[in-house]
mmCIF file of C-alpha atoms in Angstrom:
data_model
loop_
_atom_site.group_PDB
_atom_site.id
_atom_site.type_symbol
_atom_site.label_atom_id
_atom_site.label_comp_id
_atom_site.label_asym_id
_atom_site.label_seq_id
_atom_site.Cartn_x
_atom_site.Cartn_y
_atom_site.Cartn_z
ATOM 1 C CA MET A 281 -251.126 71.591 36.860
ATOM 2 C CA ILE A 282 -248.321 70.253 34.648
ATOM 3 C CA TYR A 283 -249.341 67.256 32.551
ATOM 4 C CA VAL A 284 -246.551 64.742 31.944
ATOM 5 C CA ALA A 285 -246.261 61.721 29.626
ATOM 6 C CA ILE A 286 -243.526 59.063 29.683
ATOM 7 C CA VAL A 287 -241.816 56.978 26.980
ATOM 8 C CA GLU A 288 -239.649 54.287 28.616
ATOM 9 C CA ASP A 289 -239.273 50.628 27.661
ATOM 10 C CA ASP A 290 -238.095 49.369 31.069
ATOM 11 C CA ASP A 291 -241.270 48.348 32.915
ATOM 12 C CA ASP A 292 -239.894 49.030 36.399
ATOM 13 C CA ILE A 293 -238.523 52.466 35.526
ATOM 14 C CA ARG A 294 -241.676 53.412 33.644
ATOM 15 C CA GLU A 295 -243.881 52.430 36.582
ATOM 16 C CA ALA A 296 -241.631 54.214 39.089
ATOM 17 C CA LEU A 297 -241.706 57.425 37.052
ATOM 18 C CA ALA A 298 -245.485 57.274 36.712
ATOM 19 C CA LEU A 299 -245.926 56.757 40.459
ATOM 20 C CA LEU A 300 -243.503 59.581 41.278
ATOM 21 C CA ILE A 301 -245.303 62.044 39.022
ATOM 22 C CA SER A 302 -248.812 60.985 40.039
ATOM 23 C CA GLY A 303 -247.908 61.388 43.708
ATOM 24 C CA SER A 304 -246.422 64.869 43.332
ATOM 25 C CA PRO A 305 -248.535 68.017 43.901
ATOM 26 C CA GLY A 306 -248.998 70.073 40.753
ATOM 27 C CA LEU A 307 -248.135 67.195 38.415
ATOM 28 C CA ALA A 308 -250.325 64.659 36.616
ATOM 29 C CA CYS A 309 -249.263 61.651 34.537
ATOM 30 C CA THR A 310 -251.383 61.617 31.379
ATOM 31 C CA GLY A 311 -249.869 58.639 29.565
ATOM 32 C CA VAL A 312 -247.130 56.003 29.646
ATOM 33 C CA PHE A 313 -245.640 54.270 26.601
ATOM 34 C CA ARG A 314 -242.939 51.679 25.992
ATOM 35 C CA ASP A 315 -242.121 52.854 22.465
ATOM 36 C CA CYS A 316 -242.188 56.018 20.385
ATOM 37 C CA GLU A 317 -244.649 54.690 17.842
ATOM 38 C CA SER A 318 -247.345 54.356 20.513
ATOM 39 C CA ALA A 319 -246.562 57.818 21.866
ATOM 40 C CA ILE A 320 -246.764 59.419 18.423
ATOM 41 C CA GLU A 321 -250.135 57.768 17.875
ATOM 42 C CA ARG A 322 -251.704 59.232 21.034
ATOM 43 C CA ILE A 323 -249.712 62.334 21.952
ATOM 44 C CA GLY A 324 -252.102 64.662 20.134
ATOM 45 C CA GLU A 325 -255.040 63.234 22.060
ATOM 46 C CA LEU A 326 -253.360 63.372 25.485
ATOM 47 C CA MET A 327 -251.691 66.779 24.976
ATOM 48 C CA PRO A 328 -249.088 66.627 27.780
ATOM 49 C CA ASP A 329 -247.034 69.703 28.646
ATOM 50 C CA VAL A 330 -243.840 67.721 29.245
ATOM 51 C CA LEU A 331 -242.641 64.397 27.820
ATOM 52 C CA LEU A 332 -239.994 62.273 29.571
ATOM 53 C CA LEU A 333 -238.252 60.429 26.736
ATOM 54 C CA ASP A 334 -235.647 57.665 26.709
ATOM 55 C CA ILE A 335 -233.244 57.285 23.766
ATOM 56 C CA GLU A 336 -232.764 53.543 23.243
ATOM 57 C CA LEU A 337 -236.244 52.125 22.672
ATOM 58 C CA PRO A 338 -237.804 49.260 20.703
ATOM 59 C CA GLY A 339 -238.289 50.416 17.120
ATOM 60 C CA MET A 340 -237.760 54.139 16.617
ATOM 61 C CA SER A 341 -235.159 55.810 18.839
ATOM 62 C CA GLY A 342 -236.166 58.649 21.110
ATOM 63 C CA ILE A 343 -234.031 61.156 19.210
ATOM 64 C CA SER A 344 -235.528 60.133 15.860
ATOM 65 C CA ALA A 345 -239.037 60.564 17.261
ATOM 66 C CA ILE A 346 -238.539 64.112 18.565
ATOM 67 C CA PRO A 347 -239.336 65.931 15.282
ATOM 68 C CA GLN A 348 -242.545 63.920 14.835
ATOM 69 C CA LEU A 349 -243.634 64.503 18.421
ATOM 70 C CA ARG A 350 -242.913 68.229 18.172
ATOM 71 C CA GLY A 351 -244.681 68.293 14.811
ATOM 72 C CA ILE A 352 -247.863 67.080 16.500
ATOM 73 C CA LEU A 353 -247.452 69.265 19.599
ATOM 74 C CA PRO A 354 -245.126 72.205 18.775
ATOM 75 C CA GLU A 355 -245.224 73.519 22.356
ATOM 76 C CA LEU A 356 -244.304 70.138 23.887
ATOM 77 C CA ASP A 357 -241.284 70.289 26.212
ATOM 78 C CA ILE A 358 -239.218 67.129 25.781
ATOM 79 C CA LEU A 359 -236.935 66.089 28.638
ATOM 80 C CA MET A 360 -234.536 63.264 27.776
ATOM 81 C CA VAL A 361 -234.064 60.739 30.602
ATOM 82 C CA THR A 362 -231.368 58.286 29.545
ATOM 83 C CA ILE A 363 -228.175 56.436 30.427
ATOM 84 C CA HIS A 364 -226.220 58.095 27.607
ATOM 85 C CA GLU A 365 -223.780 60.882 28.493
ATOM 86 C CA SER A 366 -221.766 61.309 25.286
ATOM 87 C CA ASP A 367 -221.369 64.791 23.799
ATOM 88 C CA ALA A 368 -222.633 63.497 20.448
ATOM 89 C CA MET A 369 -225.834 62.095 21.952
ATOM 90 C CA ILE A 370 -226.503 65.274 23.950
ATOM 91 C CA PHE A 371 -225.952 67.401 20.855
ATOM 92 C CA GLU A 372 -228.176 65.213 18.659
ATOM 93 C CA ALA A 373 -231.020 65.290 21.177
ATOM 94 C CA LEU A 374 -230.881 69.071 21.639
ATOM 95 C CA CYS A 375 -230.610 69.719 17.900
ATOM 96 C CA ALA A 376 -233.595 67.445 17.289
ATOM 97 C CA GLY A 377 -235.692 69.587 19.626
ATOM 98 C CA ALA A 378 -235.254 68.270 23.180
ATOM 99 C CA SER A 379 -235.353 71.014 25.820
ATOM 100 C CA GLY A 380 -233.465 69.225 28.620
ATOM 101 C CA TYR A 381 -231.254 66.206 29.277
ATOM 102 C CA LEU A 382 -231.042 64.087 32.442
ATOM 103 C CA VAL A 383 -229.273 60.829 33.206
ATOM 104 C CA LYS A 384 -231.254 58.023 34.815
ATOM 105 C CA THR A 385 -229.270 58.286 38.039
ATOM 106 C CA THR A 386 -230.880 61.704 38.626
ATOM 107 C CA SER A 387 -232.594 61.866 42.024
ATOM 108 C CA PRO A 388 -236.416 61.947 42.168
ATOM 109 C CA ALA A 389 -236.274 65.449 43.681
ATOM 110 C CA LYS A 390 -234.066 66.740 40.849
ATOM 111 C CA LEU A 391 -236.319 65.093 38.253
ATOM 112 C CA LEU A 392 -239.428 66.755 39.674
ATOM 113 C CA LYS A 393 -237.647 70.123 39.840
ATOM 114 C CA SER A 394 -236.488 69.672 36.239
ATOM 115 C CA ILE A 395 -240.050 69.056 35.057
ATOM 116 C CA GLU A 396 -241.082 72.370 36.624
ATOM 117 C CA GLU A 397 -238.019 74.160 35.225
ATOM 118 C CA ILE A 398 -238.548 72.936 31.677
ATOM 119 C CA HIS A 399 -242.217 73.890 31.836
ATOM 120 C CA ASN A 400 -241.173 77.403 32.934
ATOM 121 C CA GLY A 401 -238.741 77.905 30.066
ATOM 122 C CA GLY A 402 -235.551 76.387 31.509
ATOM 123 C CA ALA A 403 -233.270 73.803 29.903
ATOM 124 C CA PRO A 404 -232.430 71.429 32.789
ATOM 125 C CA MET A 405 -229.442 69.113 32.637
ATOM 126 C CA SER A 406 -227.954 66.606 35.053
ATOM 127 C CA ALA A 407 -224.857 67.853 36.874
ATOM 128 C CA PRO A 408 -222.441 65.595 34.908
ATOM 129 C CA ILE A 409 -223.931 66.813 31.628
ATOM 130 C CA ALA A 410 -223.777 70.489 32.651
ATOM 131 C CA ARG A 411 -220.178 70.079 33.861
ATOM 132 C CA ARG A 412 -219.160 68.534 30.537
ATOM 133 C CA VAL A 413 -220.797 71.363 28.618
ATOM 134 C CA ILE A 414 -219.277 74.114 30.767
ATOM 135 C CA ARG A 415 -215.820 72.485 30.711
ATOM 136 C CA SER A 416 -215.987 72.377 26.933
ATOM 137 C CA PHE A 417 -217.013 76.038 26.862
ATOM 138 C CA ARG A 418 -214.230 77.206 29.197
ATOM 139 C CA LYS A 419 -211.553 75.653 26.999
ATOM 140 C CA ASN A 420 -212.662 77.925 24.215
ATOM 141 C CA ALA A 421 -213.632 81.038 26.171
ATOM 142 C CA SER A 422 -210.830 83.172 24.744
ATOM 143 C CA ARG A 423 -211.665 82.764 21.075
ATOM 144 C CA ALA A 424 -211.003 86.073 19.343
ATOM 145 C CA ASN A 425 -213.878 85.699 16.877
ATOM 146 C CA ASP A 426 -216.486 84.975 19.528
ATOM 147 C CA PRO A 427 -219.718 86.610 18.284
ATOM 148 C CA LEU A 428 -221.219 86.983 21.765
ATOM 149 C CA THR A 429 -220.681 89.753 24.314
ATOM 150 C CA ARG A 430 -219.454 88.936 27.825
ATOM 151 C CA ARG A 431 -222.976 89.262 29.248
ATOM 152 C CA GLU A 432 -224.462 87.107 26.464
ATOM 153 C CA THR A 433 -221.804 84.490 27.140
ATOM 154 C CA GLU A 434 -222.686 84.490 30.860
ATOM 155 C CA ILE A 435 -226.381 84.066 30.085
ATOM 156 C CA LEU A 436 -225.769 81.289 27.549
ATOM 157 C CA SER A 437 -223.609 79.458 30.109
ATOM 158 C CA GLN A 438 -226.441 79.644 32.637
ATOM 159 C CA LEU A 439 -228.950 78.399 30.052
ATOM 160 C CA CYS A 440 -226.649 75.397 29.625
ATOM 161 C CA LYS A 441 -226.985 74.724 33.357
ATOM 162 C CA GLY A 442 -230.753 74.580 32.912
ATOM 163 C CA GLU A 443 -231.508 77.839 34.702
ATOM 164 C CA SER A 444 -234.770 79.694 34.023
ATOM 165 C CA TYR A 445 -234.966 83.376 33.029
ATOM 166 C CA LYS A 446 -235.868 84.285 36.623
ATOM 167 C CA MET A 447 -232.890 82.371 38.050
ATOM 168 C CA ILE A 448 -230.546 84.041 35.551
ATOM 169 C CA ALA A 449 -231.970 87.480 36.339
ATOM 170 C CA ASP A 450 -231.557 86.947 40.087
ATOM 171 C CA SER A 451 -227.982 85.663 39.817
ATOM 172 C CA LEU A 452 -226.856 88.523 37.542
ATOM 173 C CA CYS A 453 -228.900 91.201 39.380
ATOM 174 C CA ILE A 454 -230.750 92.256 36.236
ATOM 175 C CA SER A 455 -234.429 92.233 35.286
ATOM 176 C CA ARG A 456 -236.159 89.348 33.522
ATOM 177 C CA GLY A 457 -236.876 91.758 30.669
ATOM 178 C CA THR A 458 -233.144 92.400 30.265
ATOM 179 C CA VAL A 459 -232.472 88.653 30.254
ATOM 180 C CA HIS A 460 -235.146 88.226 27.584
ATOM 181 C CA THR A 461 -233.534 90.968 25.457
ATOM 182 C CA HIS A 462 -230.083 89.355 25.743
ATOM 183 C CA ILE A 463 -231.503 85.944 24.819
ATOM 184 C CA LYS A 464 -233.241 87.410 21.760
ATOM 185 C CA ASN A 465 -229.852 88.831 20.706
ATOM 186 C CA ILE A 466 -228.222 85.439 21.289
ATOM 187 C CA TYR A 467 -230.876 83.766 19.125
ATOM 188 C CA LYS A 468 -230.294 86.335 16.368
ATOM 189 C CA LYS A 469 -226.500 85.972 16.430
ATOM 190 C CA LEU A 470 -226.586 82.163 16.528
ATOM 191 C CA HIS A 471 -229.470 81.892 14.040
ATOM 192 C CA VAL A 472 -231.563 79.761 16.407
ATOM 193 C CA SER A 473 -235.118 80.010 17.731
ATOM 194 C CA SER A 474 -235.088 78.299 21.144
ATOM 195 C CA ASN A 475 -233.022 77.845 24.318
ATOM 196 C CA ALA A 476 -232.312 74.216 23.407
ATOM 197 C CA GLN A 477 -231.065 75.147 19.934
ATOM 198 C CA ALA A 478 -228.832 77.840 21.437
ATOM 199 C CA VAL A 479 -227.337 75.329 23.880
ATOM 200 C CA ALA A 480 -226.883 72.769 21.091
ATOM 201 C CA LYS A 481 -225.085 75.269 18.869
ATOM 202 C CA ALA A 482 -222.903 76.375 21.772
ATOM 203 C CA ILE A 483 -221.887 72.739 22.330
ATOM 204 C CA ARG A 484 -221.169 72.170 18.653
ATOM 205 C CA GLU A 485 -219.261 75.392 18.015
ATOM 206 C CA LYS A 486 -217.819 75.857 21.526
ATOM 207 C CA LEU A 487 -219.028 79.441 21.728
ATOM 208 C CA VAL A 488 -218.722 80.102 25.468
#
């Protein structure tokens, strides 16, 4: 069972998300909040696995709240669900500690799949977000001082699409252990400690 909490100030959207999650096998909605302050107050008690988090909220913004939320629950997977699609906003959210980024037009099926992906170590992104990231990467793919190998670049690109280790292994016809080894090398070269940080740094420095 994956336990999910929601922070969303729009009453209709918040209720729709809660109903969607509660009615889906393998998922349970443990808490709904309209602001970050309320979520911070109770997140340690509820202990969700995944948090769906908006950005523009009454009081503290979603991005500003991420470090506090992760400070209370270090293993919490935070999935941004927002209307914002700017590179700066994506980068800020990922650098703050978010593990995935979806726009609010994402289909219910994609949202549910993304919750499972993020819980299994993926970094899901909406198609428009992933396209923007990959397009940015391709423009800079021929940089001579690129610190990553070709295989590491391929794997980082797939992480940016939100793919899990298993999906990457299957698509590249290598073992999950090999994927894990490459990702450890990516972390070491980029001086990061998570998939989300690796993606954020790739966006900022256009490494792929």
